[in-house]
JSON list of C-alpha atoms and ligand atoms in Angstrom, two decimals:
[
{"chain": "A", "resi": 16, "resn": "UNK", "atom": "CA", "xyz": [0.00, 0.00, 0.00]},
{"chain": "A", "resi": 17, "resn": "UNK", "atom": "CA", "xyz": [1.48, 3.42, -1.32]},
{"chain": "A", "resi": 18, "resn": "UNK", "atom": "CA", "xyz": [2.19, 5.58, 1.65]},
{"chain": "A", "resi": 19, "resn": "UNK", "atom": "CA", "xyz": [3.38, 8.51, -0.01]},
{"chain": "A", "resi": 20, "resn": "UNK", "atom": "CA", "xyz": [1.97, 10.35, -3.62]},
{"chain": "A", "resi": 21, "resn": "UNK", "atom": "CA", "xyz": [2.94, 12.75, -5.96]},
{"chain": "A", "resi": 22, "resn": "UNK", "atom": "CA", "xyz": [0.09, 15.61, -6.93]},
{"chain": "A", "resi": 23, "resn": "UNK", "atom": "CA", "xyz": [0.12, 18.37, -9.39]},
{"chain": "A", "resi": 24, "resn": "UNK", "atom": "CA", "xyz": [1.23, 22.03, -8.54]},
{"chain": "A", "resi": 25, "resn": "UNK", "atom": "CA", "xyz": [3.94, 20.19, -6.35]},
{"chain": "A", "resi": 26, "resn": "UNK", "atom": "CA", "xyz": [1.62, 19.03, -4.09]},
{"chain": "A", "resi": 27, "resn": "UNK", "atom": "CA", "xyz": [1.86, 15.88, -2.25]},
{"chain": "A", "resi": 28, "resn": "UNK", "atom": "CA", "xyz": [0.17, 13.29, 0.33]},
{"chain": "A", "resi": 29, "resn": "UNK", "atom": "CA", "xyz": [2.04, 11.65, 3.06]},
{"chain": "A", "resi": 30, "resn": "UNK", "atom": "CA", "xyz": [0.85, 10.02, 6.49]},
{"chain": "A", "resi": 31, "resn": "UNK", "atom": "CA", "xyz": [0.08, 12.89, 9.59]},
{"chain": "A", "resi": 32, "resn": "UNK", "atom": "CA", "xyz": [3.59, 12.88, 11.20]},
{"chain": "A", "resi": 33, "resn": "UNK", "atom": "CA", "xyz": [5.02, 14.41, 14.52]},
{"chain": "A", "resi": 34, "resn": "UNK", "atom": "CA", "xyz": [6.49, 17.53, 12.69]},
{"chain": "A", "resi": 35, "resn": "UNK", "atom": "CA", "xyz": [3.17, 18.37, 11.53]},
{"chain": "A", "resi": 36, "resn": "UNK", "atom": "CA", "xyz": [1.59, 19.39, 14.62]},
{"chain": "A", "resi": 37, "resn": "UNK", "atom": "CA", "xyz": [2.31, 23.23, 14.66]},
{"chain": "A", "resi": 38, "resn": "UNK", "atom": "CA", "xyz": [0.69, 23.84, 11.46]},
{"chain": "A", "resi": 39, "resn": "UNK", "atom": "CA", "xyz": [-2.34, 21.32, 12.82]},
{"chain": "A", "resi": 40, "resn": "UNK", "atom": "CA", "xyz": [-2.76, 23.41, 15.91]},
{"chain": "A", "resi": 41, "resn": "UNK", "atom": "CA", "xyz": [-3.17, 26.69, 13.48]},
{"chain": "A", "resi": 42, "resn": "UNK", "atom": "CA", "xyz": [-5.27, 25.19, 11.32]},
{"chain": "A", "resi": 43, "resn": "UNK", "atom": "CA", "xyz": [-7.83, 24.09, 13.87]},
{"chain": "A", "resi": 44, "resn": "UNK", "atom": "CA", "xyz": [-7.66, 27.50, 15.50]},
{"chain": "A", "resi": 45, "resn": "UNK", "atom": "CA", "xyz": [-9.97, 28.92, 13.47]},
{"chain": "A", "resi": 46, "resn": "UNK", "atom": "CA", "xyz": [-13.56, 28.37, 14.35]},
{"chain": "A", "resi": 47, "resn": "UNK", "atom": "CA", "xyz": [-14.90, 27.64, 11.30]},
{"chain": "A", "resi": 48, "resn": "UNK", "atom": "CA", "xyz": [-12.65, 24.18, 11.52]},
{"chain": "A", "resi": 49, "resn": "UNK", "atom": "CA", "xyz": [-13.89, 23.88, 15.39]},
{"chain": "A", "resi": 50, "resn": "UNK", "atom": "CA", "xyz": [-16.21, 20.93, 13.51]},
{"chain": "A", "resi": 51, "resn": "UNK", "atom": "CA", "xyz": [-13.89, 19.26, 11.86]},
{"chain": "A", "resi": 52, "resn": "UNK", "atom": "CA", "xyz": [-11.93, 17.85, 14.79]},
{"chain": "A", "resi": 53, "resn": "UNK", "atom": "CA", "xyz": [-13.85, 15.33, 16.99]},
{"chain": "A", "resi": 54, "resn": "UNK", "atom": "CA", "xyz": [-12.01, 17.36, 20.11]},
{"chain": "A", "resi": 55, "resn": "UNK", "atom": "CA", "xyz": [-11.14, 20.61, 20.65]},
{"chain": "A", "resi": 56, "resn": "UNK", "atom": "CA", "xyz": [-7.65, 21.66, 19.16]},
{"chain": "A", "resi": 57, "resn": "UNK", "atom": "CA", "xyz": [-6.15, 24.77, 21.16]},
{"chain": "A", "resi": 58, "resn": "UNK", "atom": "CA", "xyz": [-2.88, 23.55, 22.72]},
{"chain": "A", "resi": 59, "resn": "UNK", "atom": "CA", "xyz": [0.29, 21.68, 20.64]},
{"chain": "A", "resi": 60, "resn": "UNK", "atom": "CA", "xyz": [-0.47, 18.80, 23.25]},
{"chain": "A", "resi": 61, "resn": "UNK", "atom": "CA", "xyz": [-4.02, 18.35, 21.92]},
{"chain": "A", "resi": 62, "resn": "UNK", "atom": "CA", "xyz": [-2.61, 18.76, 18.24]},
{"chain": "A", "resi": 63, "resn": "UNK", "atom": "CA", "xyz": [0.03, 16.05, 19.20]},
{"chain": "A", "resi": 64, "resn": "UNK", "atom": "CA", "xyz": [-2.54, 13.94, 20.29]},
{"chain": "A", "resi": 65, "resn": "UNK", "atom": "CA", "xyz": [-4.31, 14.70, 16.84]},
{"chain": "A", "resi": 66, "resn": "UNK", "atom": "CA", "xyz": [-1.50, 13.68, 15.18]},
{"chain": "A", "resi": 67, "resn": "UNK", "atom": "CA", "xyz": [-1.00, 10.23, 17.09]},
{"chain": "A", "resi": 68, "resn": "UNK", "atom": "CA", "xyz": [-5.23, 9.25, 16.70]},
{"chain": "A", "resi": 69, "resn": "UNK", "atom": "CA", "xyz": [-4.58, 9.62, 13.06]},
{"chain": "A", "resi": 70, "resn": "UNK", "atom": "CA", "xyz": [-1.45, 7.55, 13.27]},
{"chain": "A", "resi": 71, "resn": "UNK", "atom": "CA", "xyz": [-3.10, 4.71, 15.47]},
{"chain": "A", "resi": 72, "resn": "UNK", "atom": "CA", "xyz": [-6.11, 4.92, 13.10]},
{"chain": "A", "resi": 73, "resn": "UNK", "atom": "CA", "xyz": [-3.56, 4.10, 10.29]},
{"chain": "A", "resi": 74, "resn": "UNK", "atom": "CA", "xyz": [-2.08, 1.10, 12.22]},
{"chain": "A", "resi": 75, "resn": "UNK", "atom": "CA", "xyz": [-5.89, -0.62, 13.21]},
{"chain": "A", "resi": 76, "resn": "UNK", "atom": "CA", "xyz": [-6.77, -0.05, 9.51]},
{"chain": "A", "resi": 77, "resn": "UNK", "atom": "CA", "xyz": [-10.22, 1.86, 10.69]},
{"chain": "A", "resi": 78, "resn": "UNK", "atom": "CA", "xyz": [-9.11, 5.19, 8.65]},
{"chain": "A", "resi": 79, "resn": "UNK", "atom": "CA", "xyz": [-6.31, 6.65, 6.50]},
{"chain": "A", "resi": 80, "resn": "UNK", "atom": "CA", "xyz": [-5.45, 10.13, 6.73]},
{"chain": "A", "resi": 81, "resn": "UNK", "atom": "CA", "xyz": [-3.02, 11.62, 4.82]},
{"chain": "A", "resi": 82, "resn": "UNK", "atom": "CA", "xyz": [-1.44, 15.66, 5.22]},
{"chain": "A", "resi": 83, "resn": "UNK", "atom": "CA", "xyz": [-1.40, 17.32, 1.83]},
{"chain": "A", "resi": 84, "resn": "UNK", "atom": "CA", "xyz": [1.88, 18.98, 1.90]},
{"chain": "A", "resi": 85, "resn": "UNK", "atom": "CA", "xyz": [3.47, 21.52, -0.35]},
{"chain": "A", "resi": 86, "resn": "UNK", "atom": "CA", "xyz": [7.16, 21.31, -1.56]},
{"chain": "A", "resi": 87, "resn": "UNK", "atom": "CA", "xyz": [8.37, 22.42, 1.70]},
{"chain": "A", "resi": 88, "resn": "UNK", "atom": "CA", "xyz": [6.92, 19.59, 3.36]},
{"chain": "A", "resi": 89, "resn": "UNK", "atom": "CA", "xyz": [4.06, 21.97, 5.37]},
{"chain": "A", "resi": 90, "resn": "UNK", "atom": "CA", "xyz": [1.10, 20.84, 5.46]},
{"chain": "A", "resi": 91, "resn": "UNK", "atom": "CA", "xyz": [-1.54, 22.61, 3.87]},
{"chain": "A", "resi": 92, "resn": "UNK", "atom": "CA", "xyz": [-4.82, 20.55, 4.56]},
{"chain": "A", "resi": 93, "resn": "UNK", "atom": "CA", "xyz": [-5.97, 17.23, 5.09]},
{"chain": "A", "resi": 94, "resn": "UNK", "atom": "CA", "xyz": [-7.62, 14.16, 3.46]},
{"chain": "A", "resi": 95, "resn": "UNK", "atom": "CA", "xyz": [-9.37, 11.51, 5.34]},
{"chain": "A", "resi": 96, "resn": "UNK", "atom": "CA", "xyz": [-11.00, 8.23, 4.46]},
{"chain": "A", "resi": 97, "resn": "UNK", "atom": "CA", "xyz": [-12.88, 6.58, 7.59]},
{"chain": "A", "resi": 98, "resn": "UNK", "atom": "CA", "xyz": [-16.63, 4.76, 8.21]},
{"chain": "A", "resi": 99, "resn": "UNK", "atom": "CA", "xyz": [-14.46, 2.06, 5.75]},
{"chain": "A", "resi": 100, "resn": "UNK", "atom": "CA", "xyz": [-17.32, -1.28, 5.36]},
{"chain": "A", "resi": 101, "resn": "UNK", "atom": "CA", "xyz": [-15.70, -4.06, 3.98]},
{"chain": "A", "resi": 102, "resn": "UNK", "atom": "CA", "xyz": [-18.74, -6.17, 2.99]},
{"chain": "A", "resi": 103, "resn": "UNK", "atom": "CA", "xyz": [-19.71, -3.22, 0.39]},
{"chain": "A", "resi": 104, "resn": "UNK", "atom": "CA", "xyz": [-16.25, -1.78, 0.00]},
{"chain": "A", "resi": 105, "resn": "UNK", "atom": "CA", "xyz": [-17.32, 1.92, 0.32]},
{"chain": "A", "resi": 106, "resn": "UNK", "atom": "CA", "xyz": [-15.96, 4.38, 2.59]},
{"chain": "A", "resi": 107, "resn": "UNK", "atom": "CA", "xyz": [-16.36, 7.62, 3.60]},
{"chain": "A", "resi": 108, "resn": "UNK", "atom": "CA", "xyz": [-14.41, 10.80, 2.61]},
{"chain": "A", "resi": 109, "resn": "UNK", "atom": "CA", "xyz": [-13.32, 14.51, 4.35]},
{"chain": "A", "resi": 110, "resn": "UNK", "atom": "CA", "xyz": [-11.01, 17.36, 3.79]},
{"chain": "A", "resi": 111, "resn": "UNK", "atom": "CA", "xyz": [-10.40, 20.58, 5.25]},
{"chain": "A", "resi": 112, "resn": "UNK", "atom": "CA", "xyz": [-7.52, 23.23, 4.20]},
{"chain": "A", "resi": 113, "resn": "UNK", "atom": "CA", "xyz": [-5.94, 25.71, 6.19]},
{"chain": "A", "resi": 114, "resn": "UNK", "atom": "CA", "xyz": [-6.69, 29.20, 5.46]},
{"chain": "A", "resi": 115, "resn": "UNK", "atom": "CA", "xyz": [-3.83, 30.36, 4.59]},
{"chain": "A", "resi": 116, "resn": "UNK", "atom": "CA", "xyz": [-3.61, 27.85, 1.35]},
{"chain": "A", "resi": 117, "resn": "UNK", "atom": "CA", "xyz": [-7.60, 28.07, 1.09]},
{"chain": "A", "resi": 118, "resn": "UNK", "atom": "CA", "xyz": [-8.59, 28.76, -2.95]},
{"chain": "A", "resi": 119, "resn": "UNK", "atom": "CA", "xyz": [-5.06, 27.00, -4.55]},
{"chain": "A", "resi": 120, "resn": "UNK", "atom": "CA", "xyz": [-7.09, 23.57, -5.33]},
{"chain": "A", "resi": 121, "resn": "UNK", "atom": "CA", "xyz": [-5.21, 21.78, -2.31]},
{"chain": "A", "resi": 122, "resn": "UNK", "atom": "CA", "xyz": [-8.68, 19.71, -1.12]},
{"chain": "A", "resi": 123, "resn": "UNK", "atom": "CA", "xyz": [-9.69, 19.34, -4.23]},
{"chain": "A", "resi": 124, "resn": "UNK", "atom": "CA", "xyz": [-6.41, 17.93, -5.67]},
{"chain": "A", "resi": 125, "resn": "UNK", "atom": "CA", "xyz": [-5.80, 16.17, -2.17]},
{"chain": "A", "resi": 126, "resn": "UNK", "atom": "CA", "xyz": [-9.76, 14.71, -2.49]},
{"chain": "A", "resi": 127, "resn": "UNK", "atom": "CA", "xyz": [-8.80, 13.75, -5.96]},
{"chain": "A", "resi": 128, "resn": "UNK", "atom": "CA", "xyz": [-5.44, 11.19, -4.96]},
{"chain": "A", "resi": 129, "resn": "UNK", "atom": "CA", "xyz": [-7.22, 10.11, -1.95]},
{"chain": "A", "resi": 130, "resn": "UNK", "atom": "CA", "xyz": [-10.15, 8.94, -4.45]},
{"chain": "A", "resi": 131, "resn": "UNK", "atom": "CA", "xyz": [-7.76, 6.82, -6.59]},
{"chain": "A", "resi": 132, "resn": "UNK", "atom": "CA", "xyz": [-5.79, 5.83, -4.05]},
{"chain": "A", "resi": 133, "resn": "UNK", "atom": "CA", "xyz": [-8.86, 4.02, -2.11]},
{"chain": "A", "resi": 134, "resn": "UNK", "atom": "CA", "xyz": [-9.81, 2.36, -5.71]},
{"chain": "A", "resi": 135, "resn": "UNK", "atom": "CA", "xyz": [-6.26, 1.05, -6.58]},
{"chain": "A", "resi": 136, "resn": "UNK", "atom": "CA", "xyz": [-4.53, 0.66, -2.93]},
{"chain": "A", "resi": 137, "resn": "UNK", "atom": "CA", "xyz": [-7.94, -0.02, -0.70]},
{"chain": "A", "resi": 138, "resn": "UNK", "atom": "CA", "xyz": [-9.85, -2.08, -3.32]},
{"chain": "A", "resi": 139, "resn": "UNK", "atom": "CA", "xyz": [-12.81, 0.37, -2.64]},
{"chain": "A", "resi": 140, "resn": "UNK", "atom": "CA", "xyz": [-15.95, 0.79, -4.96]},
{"chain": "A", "resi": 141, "resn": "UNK", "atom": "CA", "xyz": [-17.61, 3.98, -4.01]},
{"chain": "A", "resi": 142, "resn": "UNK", "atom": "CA", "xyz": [-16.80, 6.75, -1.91]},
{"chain": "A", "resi": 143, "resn": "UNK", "atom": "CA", "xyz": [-19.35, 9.07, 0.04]},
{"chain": "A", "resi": 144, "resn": "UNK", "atom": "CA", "xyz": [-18.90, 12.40, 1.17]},
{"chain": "A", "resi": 145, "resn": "UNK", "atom": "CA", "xyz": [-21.46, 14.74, 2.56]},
{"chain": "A", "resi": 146, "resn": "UNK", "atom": "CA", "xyz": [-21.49, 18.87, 3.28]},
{"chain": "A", "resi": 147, "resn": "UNK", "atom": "CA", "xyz": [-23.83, 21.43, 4.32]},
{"chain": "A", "resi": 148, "resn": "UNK", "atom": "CA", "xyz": [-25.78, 23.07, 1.55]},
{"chain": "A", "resi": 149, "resn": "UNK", "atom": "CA", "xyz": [-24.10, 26.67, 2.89]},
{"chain": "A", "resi": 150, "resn": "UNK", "atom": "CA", "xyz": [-21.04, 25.30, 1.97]},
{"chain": "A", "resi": 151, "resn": "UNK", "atom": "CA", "xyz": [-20.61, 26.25, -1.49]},
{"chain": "A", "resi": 152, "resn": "UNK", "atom": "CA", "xyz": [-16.74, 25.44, -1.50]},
{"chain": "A", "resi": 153, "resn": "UNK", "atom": "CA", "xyz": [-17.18, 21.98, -0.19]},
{"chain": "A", "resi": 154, "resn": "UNK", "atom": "CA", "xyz": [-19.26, 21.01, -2.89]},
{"chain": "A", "resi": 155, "resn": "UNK", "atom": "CA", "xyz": [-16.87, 22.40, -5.80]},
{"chain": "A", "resi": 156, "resn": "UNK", "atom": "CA", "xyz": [-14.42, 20.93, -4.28]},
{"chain": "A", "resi": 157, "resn": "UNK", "atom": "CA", "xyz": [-16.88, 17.59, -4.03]},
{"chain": "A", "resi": 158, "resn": "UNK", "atom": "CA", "xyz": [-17.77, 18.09, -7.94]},
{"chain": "A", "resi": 159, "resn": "UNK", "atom": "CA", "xyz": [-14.19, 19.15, -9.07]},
{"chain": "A", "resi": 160, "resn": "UNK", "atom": "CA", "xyz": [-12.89, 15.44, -7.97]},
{"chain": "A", "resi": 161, "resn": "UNK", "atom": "CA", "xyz": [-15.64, 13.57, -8.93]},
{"chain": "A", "resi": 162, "resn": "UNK", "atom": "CA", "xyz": [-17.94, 12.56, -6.73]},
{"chain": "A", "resi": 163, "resn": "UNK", "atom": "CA", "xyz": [-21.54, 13.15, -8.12]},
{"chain": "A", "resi": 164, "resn": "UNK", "atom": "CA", "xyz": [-24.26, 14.44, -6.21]},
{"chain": "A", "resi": 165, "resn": "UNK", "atom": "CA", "xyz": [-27.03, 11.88, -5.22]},
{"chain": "A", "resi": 166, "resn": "UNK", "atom": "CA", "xyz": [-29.30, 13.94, -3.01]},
{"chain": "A", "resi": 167, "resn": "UNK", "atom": "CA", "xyz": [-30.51, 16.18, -0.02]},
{"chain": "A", "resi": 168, "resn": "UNK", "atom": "CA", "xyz": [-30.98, 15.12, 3.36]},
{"chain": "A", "resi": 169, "resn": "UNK", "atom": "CA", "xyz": [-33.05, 17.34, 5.00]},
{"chain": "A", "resi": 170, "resn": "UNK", "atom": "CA", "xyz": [-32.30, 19.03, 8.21]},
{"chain": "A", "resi": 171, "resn": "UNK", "atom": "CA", "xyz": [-29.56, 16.34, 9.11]},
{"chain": "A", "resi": 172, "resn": "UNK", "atom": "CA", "xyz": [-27.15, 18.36, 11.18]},
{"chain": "A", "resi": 173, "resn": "UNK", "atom": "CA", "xyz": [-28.02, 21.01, 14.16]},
{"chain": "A", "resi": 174, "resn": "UNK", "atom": "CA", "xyz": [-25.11, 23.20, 15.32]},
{"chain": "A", "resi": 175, "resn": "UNK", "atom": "CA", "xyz": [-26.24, 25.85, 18.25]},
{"chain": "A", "resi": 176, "resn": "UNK", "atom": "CA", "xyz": [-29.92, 25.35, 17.58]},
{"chain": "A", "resi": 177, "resn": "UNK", "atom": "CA", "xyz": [-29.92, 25.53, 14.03]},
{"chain": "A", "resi": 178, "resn": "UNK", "atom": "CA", "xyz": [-30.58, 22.64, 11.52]},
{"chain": "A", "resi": 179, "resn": "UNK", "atom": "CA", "xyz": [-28.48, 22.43, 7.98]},
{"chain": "A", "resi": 180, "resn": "UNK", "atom": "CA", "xyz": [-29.49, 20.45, 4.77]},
{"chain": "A", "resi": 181, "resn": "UNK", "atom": "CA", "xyz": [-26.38, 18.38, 3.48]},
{"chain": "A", "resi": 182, "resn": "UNK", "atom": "CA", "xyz": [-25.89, 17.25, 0.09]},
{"chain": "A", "resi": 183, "resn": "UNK", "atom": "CA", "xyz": [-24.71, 14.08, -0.36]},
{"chain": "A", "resi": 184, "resn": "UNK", "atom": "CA", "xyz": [-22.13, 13.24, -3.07]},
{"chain": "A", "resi": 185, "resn": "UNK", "atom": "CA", "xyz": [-20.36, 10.16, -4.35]},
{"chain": "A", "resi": 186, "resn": "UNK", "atom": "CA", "xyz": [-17.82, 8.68, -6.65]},
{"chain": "A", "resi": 187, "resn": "UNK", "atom": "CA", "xyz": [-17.76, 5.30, -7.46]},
{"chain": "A", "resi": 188, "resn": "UNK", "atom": "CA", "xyz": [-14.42, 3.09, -8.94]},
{"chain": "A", "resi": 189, "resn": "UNK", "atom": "CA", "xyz": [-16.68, 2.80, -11.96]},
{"chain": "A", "resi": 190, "resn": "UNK", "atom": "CA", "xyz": [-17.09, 6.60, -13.07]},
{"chain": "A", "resi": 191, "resn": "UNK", "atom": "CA", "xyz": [-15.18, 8.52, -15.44]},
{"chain": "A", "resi": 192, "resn": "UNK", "atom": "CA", "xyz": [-12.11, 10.54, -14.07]},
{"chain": "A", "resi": 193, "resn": "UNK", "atom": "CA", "xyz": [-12.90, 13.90, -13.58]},
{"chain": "A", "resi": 194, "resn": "UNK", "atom": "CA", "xyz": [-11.34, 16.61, -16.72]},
{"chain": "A", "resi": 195, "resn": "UNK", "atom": "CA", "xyz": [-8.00, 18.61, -15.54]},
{"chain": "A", "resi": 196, "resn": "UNK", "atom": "CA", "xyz": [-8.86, 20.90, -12.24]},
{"chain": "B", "resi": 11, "resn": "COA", "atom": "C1", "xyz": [-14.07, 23.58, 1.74]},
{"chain": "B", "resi": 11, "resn": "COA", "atom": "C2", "xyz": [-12.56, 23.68, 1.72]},
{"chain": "B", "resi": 11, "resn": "COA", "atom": "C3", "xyz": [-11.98, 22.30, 2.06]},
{"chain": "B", "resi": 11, "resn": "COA", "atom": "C4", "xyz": [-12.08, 24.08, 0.31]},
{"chain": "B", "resi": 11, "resn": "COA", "atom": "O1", "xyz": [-10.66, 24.01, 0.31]},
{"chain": "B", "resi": 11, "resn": "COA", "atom": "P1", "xyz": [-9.76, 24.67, -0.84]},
{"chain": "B", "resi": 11, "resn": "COA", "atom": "O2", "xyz": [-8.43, 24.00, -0.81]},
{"chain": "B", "resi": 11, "resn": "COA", "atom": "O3", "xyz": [-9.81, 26.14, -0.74]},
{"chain": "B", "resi": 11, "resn": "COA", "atom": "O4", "xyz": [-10.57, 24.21, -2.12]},
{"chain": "B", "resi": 11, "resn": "COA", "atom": "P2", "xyz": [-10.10, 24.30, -3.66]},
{"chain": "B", "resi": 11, "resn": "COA", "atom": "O5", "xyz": [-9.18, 25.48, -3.83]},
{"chain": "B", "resi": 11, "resn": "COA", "atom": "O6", "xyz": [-9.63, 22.94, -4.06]},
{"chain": "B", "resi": 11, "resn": "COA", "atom": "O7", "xyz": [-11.48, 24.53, -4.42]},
{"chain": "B", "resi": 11, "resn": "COA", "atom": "C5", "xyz": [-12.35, 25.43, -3.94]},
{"chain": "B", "resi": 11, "resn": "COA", "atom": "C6", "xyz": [-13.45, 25.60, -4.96]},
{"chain": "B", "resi": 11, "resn": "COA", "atom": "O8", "xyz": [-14.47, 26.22, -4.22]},
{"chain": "B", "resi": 11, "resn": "COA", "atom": "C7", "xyz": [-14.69, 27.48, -4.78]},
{"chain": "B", "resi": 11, "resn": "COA", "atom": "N1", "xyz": [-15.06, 28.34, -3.67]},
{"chain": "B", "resi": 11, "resn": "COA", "atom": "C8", "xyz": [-14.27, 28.79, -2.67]},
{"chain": "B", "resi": 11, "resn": "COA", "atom": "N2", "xyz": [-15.00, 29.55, -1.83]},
{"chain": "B", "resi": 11, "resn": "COA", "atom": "C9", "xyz": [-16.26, 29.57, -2.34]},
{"chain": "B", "resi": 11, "resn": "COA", "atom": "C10", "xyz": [-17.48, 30.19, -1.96]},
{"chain": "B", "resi": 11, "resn": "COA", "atom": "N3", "xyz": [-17.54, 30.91, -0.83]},
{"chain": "B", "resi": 11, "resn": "COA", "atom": "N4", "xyz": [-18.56, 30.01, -2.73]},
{"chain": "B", "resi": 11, "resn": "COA", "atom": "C11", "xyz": [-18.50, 29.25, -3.84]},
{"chain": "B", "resi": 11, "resn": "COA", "atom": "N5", "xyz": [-17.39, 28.61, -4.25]},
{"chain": "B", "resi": 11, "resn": "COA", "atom": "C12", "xyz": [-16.28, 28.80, -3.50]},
{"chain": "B", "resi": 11, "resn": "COA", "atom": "C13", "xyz": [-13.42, 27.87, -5.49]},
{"chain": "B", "resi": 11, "resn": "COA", "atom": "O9", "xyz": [-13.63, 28.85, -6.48]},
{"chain": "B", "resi": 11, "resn": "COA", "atom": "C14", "xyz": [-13.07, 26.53, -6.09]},
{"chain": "B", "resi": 11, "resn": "COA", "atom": "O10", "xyz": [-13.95, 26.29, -7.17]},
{"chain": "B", "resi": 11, "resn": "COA", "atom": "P3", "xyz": [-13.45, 25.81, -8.63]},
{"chain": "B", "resi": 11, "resn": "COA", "atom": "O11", "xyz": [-12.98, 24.41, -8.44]},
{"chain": "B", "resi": 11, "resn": "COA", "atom": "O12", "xyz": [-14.65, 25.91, -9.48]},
{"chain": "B", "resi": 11, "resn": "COA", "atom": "O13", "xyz": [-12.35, 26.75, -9.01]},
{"chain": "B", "resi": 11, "resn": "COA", "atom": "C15", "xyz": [-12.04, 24.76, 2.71]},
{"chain": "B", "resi": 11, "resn": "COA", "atom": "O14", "xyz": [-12.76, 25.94, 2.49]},
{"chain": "B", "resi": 11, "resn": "COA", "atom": "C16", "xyz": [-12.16, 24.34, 4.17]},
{"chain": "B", "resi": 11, "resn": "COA", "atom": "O15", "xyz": [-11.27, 23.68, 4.69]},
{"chain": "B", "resi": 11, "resn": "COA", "atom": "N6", "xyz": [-13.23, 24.74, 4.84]},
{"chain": "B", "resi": 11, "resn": "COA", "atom": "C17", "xyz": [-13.43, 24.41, 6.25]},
{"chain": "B", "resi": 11, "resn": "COA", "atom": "C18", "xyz": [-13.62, 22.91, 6.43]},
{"chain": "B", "resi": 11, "resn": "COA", "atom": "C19", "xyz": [-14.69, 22.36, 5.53]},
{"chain": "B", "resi": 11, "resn": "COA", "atom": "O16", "xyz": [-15.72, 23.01, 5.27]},
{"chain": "B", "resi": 11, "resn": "COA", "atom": "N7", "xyz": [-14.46, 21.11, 5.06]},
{"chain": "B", "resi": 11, "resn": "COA", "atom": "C20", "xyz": [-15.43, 20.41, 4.24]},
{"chain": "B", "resi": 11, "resn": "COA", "atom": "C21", "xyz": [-16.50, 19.86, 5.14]},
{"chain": "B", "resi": 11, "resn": "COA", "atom": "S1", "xyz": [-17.75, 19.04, 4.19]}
]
């Protein structure tokens, strides 16, 4: 299994590592990414400890999430397959970009070599990903890699008393690649 991938615009993904966990803490520090992280990231300890769930998720084989780094070696943003069923082969799909690096295709090139990778390397079929409807940049970012959008479900999420629509999307092995980014 390919650890390690080459993107366009010098882009890469590699496994969350130790040396990551400055940029991790800044990138969670904004509150708009409060949601992405399952616990609160405001200290390096709690980014460390982001870091090593990521790792030990790698090692148990529950999810596989990769940095997307730039030529430097920072990382920009992450990728994330997880909810991985074997019986069906499908798995589900996240990404989130710093802000700094926000609008230079980073998720949607990063969303684009996790895709493959979980065809060729995981031996998945189809890949699910889900955002609010009042998330316009999630779903370009959705469309721009592939994944096709199969629906609405209503009222699905409720942050501080207020319900959001999310629009599912999904890519299977089977569909075309999507045209140049
Ligand atoms: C959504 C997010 C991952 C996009 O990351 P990014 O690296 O900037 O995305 P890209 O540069 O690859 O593509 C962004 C696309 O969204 C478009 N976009 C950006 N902001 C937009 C907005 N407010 N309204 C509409 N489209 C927007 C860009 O023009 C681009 O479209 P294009 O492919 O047609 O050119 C990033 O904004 C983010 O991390 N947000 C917070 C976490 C999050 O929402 N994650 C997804 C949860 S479902």
């Amino acid at each position: 299994m390919r650890e390690r991938m080459r993107l366009p615009m010098g882009l890469r993904l590699r496994p969350w590592e130790s040396s990551d966990v400055l940029a991790v803490r800044e990138a969670f520090a904004e509150p708009v990414m409060e949601r992405q992280a399952d616990v609160p990231i405001t200290t390096l300890a709690d980014a460390e400890s982001w870091v090593q769930t990521r790792q030990e998720q790698w090692r148990r084989q529950v999810a596989y999430s990769f940095a997307v780094v730039d030529g430097s070696d920072t990382a920009l943003g992450g990728v994330t397959v997880s909810n991985l069923h074997d019986e069906h082969a499908t798995g589900w799909v996240s990404y989130w970009t710093a802000f700094a690096a926000r609008g230079r295709s980073v998720a949607t090139h990063g969303c684009r070599a996790l895709a493959d990778w979980c065809f060729t390397d995981l031996g998945l079929f189809r890949l699910e990903l889900g955002h609010r409807t009042n998330n316009p940049a999630s779903c370009r970012v959705a469309q721009g890699a592939g994944f096709a959008a199969e629906g609405i479900q209503r009222q699905k999420l409720v942050y501080d008393g207020i319900r959001y629509d999310v629009e599912m999307h999904a890519r299977l092995a089977t569909d075309p690649r999507p045209g140049p980014v």
